[in-house]
Amino acid sequence: MPPRTWISDADNQSAIWVCGRAPVQRYSSGQSHFYTWAQIAGIFIFSIYAPPRLSHEEFTGLLSNIVDEARGKTPILVAGDFNAWSTEWGSRETKPRGEALLDALAPLDVLLLNTEEVIAGGVNRSTGGTTASRSVGGVASGCVDALSELAAVRTRDHLSRGVRRRSETATQGDKSEQTPLLEQLCDEADCDVWGKPYRVVMSRLRAPRTSPPSAPELVRRAVSTLFPMIVPRPIDAPPLLEEHLIPEVGVEELRWAYGRVRIGAAPGPDGIPNIALKAAVEACFENFRHVFTVCLRKGCFPTRWKRQRLVLMLKPGKPAMEPSSYRPLCMLDTAGKILERIIAGRLETHTEGPAGLADSQYGFRKGRSTVDAIQAVLSTARTAISGKRWHRGTKEYCAIITLDVRNAFNSARWNKILIALNQMEVPAYLLRIVSSYFLDRVLEFTTDDGSETFEVTAGVPQGSVLGPILWNVMYDRILRLKLPRSAKIVGFADDIAVTVVAKHLDLVEFYSNETIRLVRAALTDLGLQTADQKTEVLLVTSRKVRETITLRAGDHYITSAPCIRYLGVHIDARLRFDEHLRIVNDKANRVAGALLGIMPKHRRSKEQST
């Protein structure tokens, strides 16, 4: 028998019972609610029980959690009693739960099994039960016996095919008979091309997510690479003020903070679903308000809320065995994120004030976007090449330089952040709780060897609420550097773009090199490093003959390219955007081709006839 034969969720509402000798390779932590999963003989099996008492919002939140957990896990078998009605599995009608279930499972690339061909006795087709799940005494249990059932599934190749949301009982020769849901989606697409049908189809076209790495050596190397060990300098917390001088958490302040919590987002290490926490806040509103007020007045961020559950996401096109190929996301307890939001809201009144952030920072700020940052760069370049002739005229060259900061967010020094907050005249009680927020942070991660922890000594957690505003505060020093008169700097989060304007190429090179030197030195003083080999240079000019410049970034020499990519936009030397349009057009053609491939043939015929 395998070492673990009964795997259940936190409430014993769903379970997987392994009856045979199939090896259990991985399994759920047991903290989820209403569902559990296990990898058995290479196949990921999900067992789910969605009780009828769940509201529609709770039901969709549960589906979102399941889909987030299931992404990248292949091959997969989803088995459960969803208490959902749909004509897809033989119900008399399709109800909101059934529609929500079909929409949620669409991105998982799975095939509906409980049809006339494979339906088993005792399974309730009208409420969304499946052949691999049954309800026993209120507990949904997925029973796997010697993989005989799974062998049949593999034989039919159901696990690797795309989603086919059509009735299996329909007559194959009758092309005009389609499911009501598909017809409804087509009709909705005629009314709103960017609505629900668009979202469903695009979820089908996205590449499947890969599973997070679990090999112990790789995960540990990734953790040590992405979370550098930095000997922390002593943090002198400001003196504790009289409690009455620290404003209590207001009613509207708390409502705003917990109202921003997304129902479908995955929970943190405590495993409490967001929908349950929001319900708890509403039921015990004054208790939560009192707790958060005490935290602010005592200058104490609870240690339990400093745990960070690590999720490593492989960057597109990067080698899976390289530690730097992964983007680290930190799952935090939602209760702590509510307190973070309260702190961030109070900090924002100072960071957006007269002594606050530089106007050239466009990232993580209300009313600003990548479009604004791109326009700021392009405006300088357009002005430089506009006007009359070169000699004795106003035309000039403009160099656009983009710099990349290596592992930026995880390398931010805590003492530098606190110094910057103090310079912005942030109240002492906020400095004190931010100091507490940094201390004793623990990273939790899982490998094939089991659960492990890692002490965090720097950085702002990617996935936190406070992280972005604290990053902006520290980074503000870079955006306020005294640069050569012809140079301007634009920031979007950790992305830096520098424009240097001059009449002659030798001056462009001189001022550009000096600007790069100053920026690199300031970043080094903050404890940050530039990935010099990723530096890009574009020489914007209206001259017909192509000219280039060569700049130095550290030990690297970079020659200007005919086109660079900045915040998702390809900018060329003439500011014509020919290359950007070509790339976007190619992507649009690929999507259009994929859409045509999955559109019902009768629909296209109908459109052609009209």
Coordinates of C-alpha atoms in Angstrom, one line a residue:
M1 CA 0.0 0.0 0.0
P2 CA 1.3 3.6 -0.6
P3 CA 2.4 5.5 2.5
R4 CA -0.6 7.9 2.2
T5 CA -4.0 6.4 1.3
W6 CA -6.5 9.1 2.4
I7 CA -6.0 12.7 1.3
S8 CA -8.6 15.3 2.3
D9 CA -9.3 19.0 2.4
A10 CA -9.2 21.1 5.5
D11 CA -12.9 20.4 6.3
N12 CA -13.1 16.7 5.3
Q13 CA -15.6 17.7 2.6
S14 CA -13.6 16.2 -0.3
A15 CA -11.0 13.4 -0.4
I16 CA -9.1 11.0 -2.5
W17 CA -8.9 7.4 -1.4
V18 CA -6.1 5.4 -3.0
C19 CA -7.2 1.8 -2.9
G20 CA -4.4 0.1 -4.9
R21 CA -0.7 0.2 -5.1
A22 CA -0.4 3.2 -7.3
P23 CA 2.4 5.6 -6.0
V24 CA 1.3 8.9 -4.5
Q25 CA 4.0 11.4 -5.7
R26 CA 2.6 14.7 -4.6
Y27 CA -0.5 15.8 -2.7
S28 CA -2.3 18.9 -1.4
S29 CA -1.2 20.6 1.8
G30 CA -4.7 19.9 3.2
Q31 CA -5.3 23.7 3.8
S32 CA -7.8 24.2 0.9
H33 CA -11.5 24.1 1.4
F34 CA -14.0 22.0 -0.6
Y35 CA -11.3 20.4 -2.8
T36 CA -8.1 18.4 -2.6
W37 CA -5.6 17.0 -5.1
A38 CA -2.9 14.4 -5.5
Q39 CA -0.4 13.3 -8.2
I40 CA -0.8 9.5 -8.5
A41 CA 1.3 7.5 -11.0
G42 CA 2.0 10.8 -12.9
I43 CA -1.7 11.9 -13.1
F44 CA -3.0 14.9 -11.2
I45 CA -6.4 14.0 -9.7
F46 CA -8.7 16.7 -8.2
S47 CA -11.6 15.8 -5.9
I48 CA -14.2 18.5 -5.3
Y49 CA -17.4 18.9 -3.4
A50 CA -19.2 22.2 -3.8
P51 CA -22.2 22.1 -1.3
P52 CA -25.5 23.7 -2.4
R53 CA -25.3 26.2 0.4
L54 CA -22.5 28.2 -1.3
S55 CA -23.6 31.5 -2.7
H56 CA -22.9 32.2 -6.4
E57 CA -20.0 34.4 -5.4
E58 CA -18.6 31.7 -3.1
F59 CA -19.0 29.1 -5.8
T60 CA -17.1 31.2 -8.4
G61 CA -14.4 32.0 -5.8
L62 CA -14.0 28.2 -5.2
L63 CA -13.7 27.6 -8.9
S64 CA -11.1 30.3 -9.3
N65 CA -9.0 28.7 -6.5
I66 CA -9.3 25.3 -8.1
V67 CA -8.2 26.6 -11.5
D68 CA -5.3 28.5 -10.0
E69 CA -4.2 25.3 -8.3
A70 CA -4.7 23.2 -11.4
R71 CA -2.9 25.3 -13.9
G72 CA 0.2 23.6 -15.3
K73 CA -0.7 20.3 -13.8
T74 CA -0.9 17.7 -16.7
P75 CA -2.3 15.2 -17.3
I76 CA -5.2 16.0 -15.1
L77 CA -8.5 14.4 -14.0
V78 CA -11.1 16.7 -12.3
A79 CA -13.7 14.7 -10.3
G80 CA -16.4 16.1 -8.1
D81 CA -19.9 16.9 -7.1
F82 CA -20.4 20.5 -8.1
N83 CA -24.2 20.7 -7.5
A84 CA -24.4 22.5 -10.8
W85 CA -27.0 22.1 -13.6
S86 CA -26.1 22.1 -17.3
T87 CA -27.4 20.5 -20.4
E88 CA -23.8 19.6 -21.2
W89 CA -24.1 16.6 -18.8
G90 CA -27.8 15.9 -19.2
S91 CA -29.6 18.3 -17.0
R92 CA -32.9 19.7 -18.1
E93 CA -31.6 23.2 -18.2
T94 CA -28.4 25.2 -17.7
K95 CA -28.3 27.2 -14.5
P96 CA -25.8 29.9 -13.4
R97 CA -23.6 27.4 -11.5
G98 CA -23.3 25.1 -14.6
E99 CA -22.4 28.1 -16.8
A100 CA -19.8 29.3 -14.3
L101 CA -18.3 25.8 -14.0
L102 CA -17.9 25.4 -17.8
D103 CA -16.3 28.9 -18.1
A104 CA -13.9 28.3 -15.2
L105 CA -12.7 24.9 -16.5
A106 CA -12.2 26.1 -20.1
P107 CA -8.5 27.3 -19.6
L108 CA -7.5 23.9 -18.1
D109 CA -7.6 22.1 -21.4
V110 CA -9.8 19.2 -20.2
L111 CA -12.6 17.1 -21.7
L112 CA -16.0 16.5 -20.2
L113 CA -16.3 12.8 -19.4
N114 CA -19.7 12.2 -17.8
T115 CA -21.6 11.7 -21.1
E116 CA -23.7 8.8 -22.3
E117 CA -20.5 6.9 -23.3
V118 CA -18.8 6.8 -19.9
I119 CA -21.5 7.7 -17.4
A120 CA -21.5 5.3 -14.4
G121 CA -24.4 4.2 -12.3
G122 CA -25.0 6.2 -9.1
V123 CA -23.5 9.5 -10.5
N124 CA -25.9 12.4 -10.5
R125 CA -25.6 13.8 -14.0
S126 CA -28.1 16.6 -13.3
T127 CA -25.9 18.3 -10.7
G128 CA -22.5 18.0 -12.2
G129 CA -21.1 14.8 -10.7
T130 CA -18.4 12.8 -12.6
T131 CA -17.4 9.2 -13.0
A132 CA -14.5 9.6 -10.7
S133 CA -16.3 11.1 -7.8
R134 CA -19.2 10.4 -5.6
S135 CA -20.9 11.8 -2.5
V136 CA -20.7 9.5 0.6
G137 CA -22.1 10.9 3.9
G138 CA -21.4 14.5 2.8
V139 CA -17.8 13.7 1.8
A140 CA -16.9 13.7 -1.9
S141 CA -14.3 11.0 -2.4
G142 CA -12.3 10.2 -5.6
C143 CA -11.6 6.5 -5.6
V144 CA -8.6 5.3 -7.6
D145 CA -8.2 1.5 -7.9
A146 CA -5.1 0.1 -9.6
L147 CA -5.4 2.8 -12.2
S148 CA -7.9 0.7 -14.2
E149 CA -10.2 3.6 -14.7
L150 CA -7.3 6.0 -15.6
A151 CA -5.9 3.5 -18.1
A152 CA -9.2 3.7 -19.9
V153 CA -9.1 7.5 -19.8
R154 CA -5.6 7.5 -21.3
T155 CA -6.7 5.1 -24.0
R156 CA -9.3 7.6 -25.1
D157 CA -6.7 10.3 -25.0
H158 CA -9.1 12.5 -23.1
L159 CA -6.4 13.9 -20.8
S160 CA -4.4 15.6 -23.5
R161 CA -7.1 17.0 -25.8
G162 CA -8.6 20.5 -25.8
V163 CA -11.9 21.5 -24.2
R164 CA -14.9 20.3 -26.3
R165 CA -18.0 21.9 -24.9
R166 CA -20.6 20.2 -27.0
S167 CA -23.2 17.5 -26.4
E168 CA -21.7 14.0 -26.9
T169 CA -25.2 12.6 -27.4
A170 CA -25.9 14.8 -30.5
T171 CA -26.2 13.1 -33.8
Q172 CA -22.8 13.3 -35.5
G173 CA -24.3 13.8 -39.0
D174 CA -26.4 16.7 -38.0
K175 CA -24.1 19.7 -38.2
S176 CA -26.8 22.2 -37.5
E177 CA -27.5 20.9 -34.0
Q178 CA -25.2 22.8 -31.5
T179 CA -25.3 23.3 -27.8
P180 CA -27.4 26.2 -26.5
L181 CA -24.3 27.5 -24.6
L182 CA -22.2 27.7 -27.7
E183 CA -25.0 29.4 -29.6
Q184 CA -25.4 31.9 -26.8
L185 CA -21.7 32.7 -26.8
C186 CA -21.9 33.3 -30.6
D187 CA -24.9 35.6 -30.1
E188 CA -23.1 37.5 -27.3
A189 CA -20.0 37.9 -29.5
D190 CA -22.2 39.7 -32.1
C191 CA -23.3 42.2 -29.5
D192 CA -20.0 42.7 -27.6
V193 CA -16.8 41.5 -29.3
W194 CA -14.7 42.1 -26.1
G195 CA -17.1 40.5 -23.7
K196 CA -17.5 37.0 -22.2
P197 CA -16.9 35.1 -25.5
Y198 CA -13.7 36.9 -26.1
R199 CA -12.4 36.1 -22.6
V200 CA -13.4 32.4 -22.9
V201 CA -11.7 32.0 -26.3
M202 CA -8.5 33.9 -25.3
S203 CA -8.2 31.7 -22.3
R204 CA -8.0 28.8 -24.7
L205 CA -5.3 30.4 -26.8
R206 CA -2.9 31.2 -24.1
A207 CA 0.0 28.8 -23.6
P208 CA -0.4 26.5 -20.6
R209 CA 1.4 27.4 -17.5
T210 CA 4.2 25.2 -16.4
S211 CA 4.3 23.6 -12.9
P212 CA 6.6 25.3 -10.3
P213 CA 9.9 23.4 -9.9
S214 CA 10.0 20.9 -7.1
A215 CA 13.6 19.4 -7.4
P216 CA 15.2 20.3 -4.1
E217 CA 18.6 21.4 -5.5
L218 CA 17.0 23.6 -8.1
V219 CA 14.5 25.2 -5.7
R220 CA 17.2 25.9 -3.1
R221 CA 19.5 27.4 -5.7
A222 CA 16.6 29.6 -6.9
V223 CA 15.8 30.8 -3.4
S224 CA 19.4 31.6 -2.6
T225 CA 19.8 33.4 -5.9
L226 CA 16.6 35.4 -5.8
F227 CA 16.7 36.2 -2.1
P228 CA 20.2 37.4 -1.3
M229 CA 21.4 37.1 2.2
I230 CA 22.3 40.6 3.4
V231 CA 23.6 41.3 6.9
P232 CA 20.9 43.6 8.1
R233 CA 22.0 46.9 9.7
P234 CA 20.4 47.6 13.0
I235 CA 17.1 49.4 12.5
D236 CA 16.4 52.1 15.1
A237 CA 12.7 52.1 15.5
P238 CA 11.3 55.6 16.3
P239 CA 10.1 56.1 19.9
L240 CA 6.5 55.0 20.7
L241 CA 4.1 58.0 20.7
E242 CA 1.2 58.5 23.0
E243 CA -1.6 56.3 21.7
H244 CA -4.1 59.1 21.5
L245 CA -1.8 60.9 18.9
I246 CA -2.1 57.9 16.5
P247 CA -5.4 58.0 14.6
E248 CA -7.5 54.9 15.0
V249 CA -8.5 52.9 12.0
G250 CA -11.7 54.5 10.7
V251 CA -14.8 52.7 9.6
E252 CA -14.6 53.8 6.0
E253 CA -10.8 53.2 6.0
L254 CA -11.3 49.5 7.0
R255 CA -14.2 49.1 4.5
W256 CA -12.0 50.4 1.7
A257 CA -9.1 48.1 2.8
Y258 CA -11.0 44.8 2.9
G259 CA -13.2 45.8 0.0
R260 CA -10.2 45.6 -2.2
V261 CA -9.7 41.9 -1.4
R262 CA -10.3 39.8 -4.5
I263 CA -12.6 36.8 -3.8
G264 CA -10.9 34.5 -6.4
A265 CA -7.3 35.2 -5.3
A266 CA -5.4 32.3 -3.7
P267 CA -5.0 32.4 0.1
G268 CA -1.8 32.8 2.0
P269 CA 0.0 30.3 4.3
D270 CA -3.0 30.2 6.7
G271 CA -5.2 28.7 3.9
I272 CA -8.1 30.9 4.8
P273 CA -10.1 31.7 1.6
N274 CA -10.6 35.3 0.9
I275 CA -14.3 35.0 0.8
A276 CA -14.3 33.5 4.3
L277 CA -12.1 36.3 5.7
K278 CA -14.3 39.0 4.1
A279 CA -17.3 37.4 5.7
A280 CA -15.5 37.3 9.1
V281 CA -14.6 41.0 8.8
E282 CA -18.2 41.9 8.0
A283 CA -19.4 39.8 11.0
C284 CA -16.8 41.0 13.5
F285 CA -16.1 44.5 12.0
E286 CA -15.4 46.3 15.3
N287 CA -13.1 43.5 16.5
F288 CA -11.0 43.7 13.3
R289 CA -10.9 47.5 13.5
H290 CA -9.7 47.4 17.1
V291 CA -7.0 44.8 16.3
F292 CA -5.6 46.9 13.4
T293 CA -5.7 50.1 15.5
V294 CA -3.7 48.4 18.2
C295 CA -1.1 47.2 15.7
L296 CA -0.6 50.8 14.5
R297 CA -0.5 52.2 18.0
K298 CA 1.9 49.6 19.3
G299 CA 4.0 49.7 16.2
C300 CA 3.8 45.9 15.8
F301 CA 3.2 44.0 12.6
P302 CA 2.1 40.5 13.7
T303 CA 4.8 37.9 13.1
R304 CA 2.3 35.4 11.8
W305 CA 1.5 37.7 8.9
K306 CA 5.2 38.0 7.9
R307 CA 5.3 34.4 6.5
Q308 CA 5.7 34.4 2.7
R309 CA 4.7 31.2 0.8
L310 CA 6.9 31.1 -2.3
V311 CA 5.6 30.4 -5.8
L312 CA 8.2 30.2 -8.6
M313 CA 6.9 31.2 -12.0
L314 CA 9.1 30.4 -15.0
K315 CA 9.6 33.4 -17.3
P316 CA 8.5 32.8 -20.9
G317 CA 11.3 31.4 -23.1
K318 CA 13.8 31.0 -20.2
P319 CA 15.7 27.7 -19.4
A320 CA 13.9 25.8 -16.6
M321 CA 17.2 24.7 -14.9
E322 CA 18.5 28.3 -14.4
P323 CA 17.6 29.8 -11.0
S324 CA 17.4 33.3 -12.4
S325 CA 14.8 32.1 -15.0
Y326 CA 12.1 32.2 -12.3
R327 CA 9.9 35.1 -11.0
P328 CA 9.3 34.8 -7.3
L329 CA 5.7 35.5 -6.1
C330 CA 5.0 35.6 -2.4
M331 CA 1.7 34.4 -1.1
L332 CA 0.8 36.3 2.1
D333 CA -2.1 36.0 4.6
T334 CA -4.9 38.2 3.5
A335 CA -5.6 39.5 7.0
G336 CA -2.0 40.9 7.0
K337 CA -2.6 42.4 3.5
I338 CA -5.6 44.3 4.8
L339 CA -3.3 45.8 7.5
E340 CA -0.7 46.5 4.7
R341 CA -3.4 48.3 2.7
I342 CA -4.3 50.5 5.7
I343 CA -0.6 51.4 6.2
A344 CA -0.1 52.0 2.5
G345 CA -3.1 54.3 2.3
R346 CA -1.7 56.4 5.1
L347 CA 1.8 56.5 3.6
E348 CA 0.3 57.6 0.3
T349 CA -0.9 60.9 1.7
H350 CA 2.8 61.7 2.2
T351 CA 4.4 60.1 -0.8
E352 CA 1.9 61.9 -3.1
G353 CA 2.4 65.2 -1.2
P354 CA 4.8 68.1 -1.9
A355 CA 7.7 66.3 -0.3
G356 CA 6.8 63.0 -1.9
L357 CA 7.8 61.0 -5.0
A358 CA 9.4 62.5 -8.1
D359 CA 7.0 63.4 -10.9
S360 CA 9.1 61.2 -13.3
Q361 CA 8.1 57.9 -11.5
Y362 CA 5.1 56.4 -13.4
G363 CA 4.9 52.9 -11.8
F364 CA 2.7 51.9 -8.9
R365 CA 0.9 55.2 -8.8
K366 CA -2.8 56.1 -9.3
G367 CA -3.6 57.8 -12.6
R368 CA -0.3 56.8 -14.2
S369 CA 0.5 53.9 -16.6
T370 CA 3.1 52.6 -19.0
V371 CA 1.5 54.7 -21.7
D372 CA 2.3 57.9 -19.8
A373 CA 5.9 56.7 -19.3
I374 CA 6.3 55.9 -23.0
Q375 CA 4.8 59.3 -24.0
A376 CA 7.2 61.1 -21.7
V377 CA 10.2 59.4 -23.5
L378 CA 8.7 59.9 -27.0
S379 CA 7.9 63.6 -26.3
T380 CA 11.5 64.4 -25.7
A381 CA 12.6 62.5 -28.7
R382 CA 10.0 64.1 -31.0
T383 CA 11.0 67.6 -29.9
A384 CA 14.6 66.8 -30.5
I385 CA 14.2 65.8 -34.2
S386 CA 11.5 68.4 -35.0
G387 CA 12.2 71.9 -36.4
K388 CA 14.3 73.1 -39.2
R389 CA 17.6 71.9 -40.9
W390 CA 20.5 70.6 -38.9
H391 CA 23.0 73.3 -39.5
R392 CA 22.1 76.5 -37.6
G393 CA 18.7 74.9 -37.0
T394 CA 16.9 73.3 -34.0
K395 CA 17.2 69.7 -35.0
E396 CA 19.2 67.5 -32.6
Y397 CA 19.9 63.9 -31.9
C398 CA 18.2 62.0 -29.1
A399 CA 19.6 58.9 -27.4
I400 CA 17.1 56.7 -25.6
I401 CA 18.9 54.4 -23.1
T402 CA 17.1 51.7 -21.1
L403 CA 18.8 50.2 -18.0
D404 CA 17.9 46.9 -16.3
V405 CA 18.3 46.4 -12.6
R406 CA 19.1 42.9 -11.5
N407 CA 16.7 41.2 -9.1
A408 CA 15.5 44.6 -8.1
F409 CA 12.6 44.1 -5.7
N410 CA 14.3 41.3 -3.7
S411 CA 17.5 43.3 -3.2
A412 CA 16.0 46.5 -1.7
R413 CA 17.8 47.4 1.5
W414 CA 15.4 48.0 4.4
N415 CA 17.5 50.6 6.0
K416 CA 17.6 52.6 2.8
I417 CA 13.8 52.5 2.6
L418 CA 13.4 53.7 6.2
I419 CA 15.9 56.6 5.5
A420 CA 13.9 57.6 2.5
L421 CA 10.6 57.5 4.4
N422 CA 12.1 59.7 7.1
Q423 CA 13.3 62.2 4.4
M424 CA 9.7 62.4 3.2
E425 CA 8.6 63.4 6.7
V426 CA 6.5 60.3 7.2
P427 CA 5.0 60.2 10.8
A428 CA 7.1 58.3 13.3
Y429 CA 4.3 55.7 14.1
L430 CA 4.3 54.7 10.4
L431 CA 8.1 54.4 10.4
R432 CA 7.8 52.2 13.5
I433 CA 5.3 49.7 12.0
V434 CA 7.2 49.6 8.7
S435 CA 10.3 48.7 10.7
S436 CA 8.3 45.9 12.4
Y437 CA 7.0 44.8 9.0
F438 CA 10.6 44.1 7.8
L439 CA 11.9 42.2 10.9
D440 CA 11.7 38.4 11.2
R441 CA 10.3 37.7 7.8
V442 CA 10.3 34.0 6.8
L443 CA 10.0 32.5 3.4
E444 CA 8.2 29.1 3.1
F445 CA 8.7 26.8 0.1
T446 CA 8.2 23.2 -0.7
T447 CA 10.4 20.7 -2.6
D448 CA 10.2 16.9 -3.2
D449 CA 11.9 16.6 0.2
G450 CA 9.1 18.4 2.0
S451 CA 8.6 21.9 3.5
E452 CA 11.5 24.3 4.2
T453 CA 12.0 27.8 5.4
F454 CA 14.4 30.6 4.6
E455 CA 15.2 33.8 6.5
V456 CA 14.5 36.9 4.4
T457 CA 16.9 39.8 5.1
A458 CA 16.1 42.3 2.3
G459 CA 13.6 43.2 -0.4
V460 CA 9.9 44.0 -0.7
P461 CA 7.7 40.9 -1.2
Q462 CA 6.4 40.5 -4.8
G463 CA 2.7 40.0 -4.2
S464 CA 2.5 42.3 -1.1
V465 CA 0.4 45.5 -0.9
L466 CA 3.1 47.6 0.8
G467 CA 5.9 46.4 -1.5
P468 CA 5.2 48.8 -4.4
I469 CA 5.0 52.0 -2.4
L470 CA 8.1 51.1 -0.3
W471 CA 10.0 50.4 -3.5
N472 CA 9.0 53.7 -5.0
V473 CA 10.1 55.6 -1.9
M474 CA 13.6 54.0 -2.0
Y475 CA 14.0 54.3 -5.7
D476 CA 13.0 58.0 -5.7
R477 CA 16.7 58.9 -5.1
I478 CA 17.6 57.6 -8.5
L479 CA 14.9 59.7 -10.2
R480 CA 16.2 62.9 -8.5
L481 CA 19.8 62.5 -9.6
K482 CA 21.6 65.6 -10.8
L483 CA 22.3 64.6 -14.4
P484 CA 23.8 66.6 -17.3
R485 CA 21.5 69.3 -18.5
S486 CA 20.7 67.5 -21.7
A487 CA 19.6 64.3 -19.9
K488 CA 16.2 63.3 -18.5
I489 CA 15.3 60.2 -16.6
V490 CA 11.9 58.3 -16.6
G491 CA 11.0 55.6 -14.2
F492 CA 8.4 52.9 -14.3
A493 CA 8.8 50.7 -11.2
D494 CA 12.4 49.4 -11.5
D495 CA 12.6 50.2 -15.3
I496 CA 14.8 53.2 -16.1
A497 CA 14.8 55.1 -19.4
V498 CA 17.2 58.0 -20.0
T499 CA 17.0 60.5 -22.9
V500 CA 20.0 62.5 -23.9
V501 CA 19.7 65.3 -26.4
A502 CA 22.6 67.1 -28.2
K503 CA 23.5 68.7 -31.5
H504 CA 26.5 66.5 -32.2
L505 CA 27.1 62.8 -31.9
D506 CA 30.3 63.2 -29.8
L507 CA 28.3 65.2 -27.3
V508 CA 25.5 62.6 -27.3
E509 CA 28.1 59.9 -26.4
F510 CA 29.8 62.0 -23.8
Y511 CA 26.6 63.0 -21.9
S512 CA 25.1 59.5 -22.3
N513 CA 28.2 57.9 -20.8
E514 CA 28.3 60.4 -17.9
T515 CA 24.6 59.8 -17.2
I516 CA 25.0 56.0 -17.2
R517 CA 27.9 56.3 -14.8
L518 CA 25.9 58.5 -12.4
V519 CA 22.9 56.2 -12.4
R520 CA 25.0 53.0 -11.9
A521 CA 26.8 54.7 -9.0
A522 CA 23.6 55.7 -7.3
L523 CA 22.1 52.2 -7.8
T524 CA 25.3 50.7 -6.3
D525 CA 25.0 53.0 -3.2
L526 CA 21.4 51.6 -2.7
G527 CA 22.8 48.1 -2.9
L528 CA 21.4 47.4 -6.4
Q529 CA 23.2 46.2 -9.5
T530 CA 22.5 46.8 -13.1
A531 CA 22.5 44.0 -15.7
D532 CA 24.8 45.9 -18.0
Q533 CA 24.6 43.3 -20.8
K534 CA 20.9 44.1 -21.0
T535 CA 21.4 47.8 -21.6
E536 CA 19.8 49.0 -24.8
V537 CA 20.5 52.2 -26.8
L538 CA 18.5 53.8 -29.6
L539 CA 19.7 56.9 -31.6
V540 CA 16.7 58.8 -32.7
T541 CA 17.4 61.0 -35.7
S542 CA 15.7 62.4 -38.8
R543 CA 18.8 61.9 -41.0
K544 CA 18.4 59.6 -44.0
V545 CA 21.8 58.0 -43.4
R546 CA 21.8 55.6 -40.5
E547 CA 24.3 56.7 -37.8
T548 CA 25.3 54.9 -34.5
I549 CA 26.9 55.6 -31.2
T550 CA 28.7 53.3 -28.8
L551 CA 28.2 53.7 -25.1
R552 CA 29.8 52.1 -22.0
A553 CA 27.9 50.4 -19.2
G554 CA 30.3 49.0 -16.7
D555 CA 32.5 46.6 -18.6
H556 CA 30.1 46.4 -21.5
Y557 CA 30.1 48.4 -24.7
I558 CA 26.7 48.8 -26.4
T559 CA 26.2 50.1 -29.9
S560 CA 22.9 51.7 -30.7
A561 CA 20.4 49.4 -32.4
P562 CA 17.8 50.4 -35.1
C563 CA 15.0 49.4 -32.7
I564 CA 14.6 48.8 -29.0
R565 CA 11.7 47.5 -26.8
Y566 CA 10.6 49.7 -24.0
L567 CA 7.6 48.8 -21.7
G568 CA 6.2 46.5 -24.4
V569 CA 6.5 49.0 -27.3
H570 CA 9.1 48.7 -30.1
I571 CA 10.6 52.1 -30.8
D572 CA 12.6 52.7 -34.0
A573 CA 15.1 55.4 -34.9
R574 CA 12.7 57.3 -37.0
L575 CA 9.7 57.0 -34.6
R576 CA 7.6 55.5 -37.3
F577 CA 6.8 52.3 -35.3
D578 CA 7.0 50.1 -38.4
E579 CA 8.6 47.3 -36.5
H580 CA 6.1 47.5 -33.7
L581 CA 3.2 47.4 -36.2
R582 CA 4.7 44.4 -37.9
I583 CA 5.1 42.5 -34.7
V584 CA 1.6 43.3 -33.5
N585 CA 0.2 42.4 -36.9
D586 CA 1.9 39.0 -36.8
K587 CA 0.4 38.3 -33.3
A588 CA -3.1 39.4 -34.5
N589 CA -2.9 37.1 -37.5
R590 CA -1.9 34.2 -35.3
V591 CA -4.8 34.9 -33.0
A592 CA -7.2 35.4 -35.9
G593 CA -6.1 32.1 -37.4
A594 CA -6.6 30.3 -34.1
L595 CA -10.1 31.8 -33.7
L596 CA -11.1 30.7 -37.2
G597 CA -10.0 27.2 -36.3
I598 CA -12.3 26.9 -33.4
M599 CA -15.3 28.8 -34.7
P600 CA -18.3 26.6 -35.6
K601 CA -18.4 26.0 -39.3
H602 CA -22.1 26.6 -39.6
R603 CA -21.6 30.0 -38.0
R604 CA -19.2 31.1 -40.7
S605 CA -21.5 29.7 -43.4
K606 CA -24.3 31.7 -41.9
E607 CA -22.2 34.9 -41.9
Q608 CA -21.1 34.4 -45.5
S609 CA -24.7 33.9 -46.6
T610 CA -25.7 37.2 -45.1

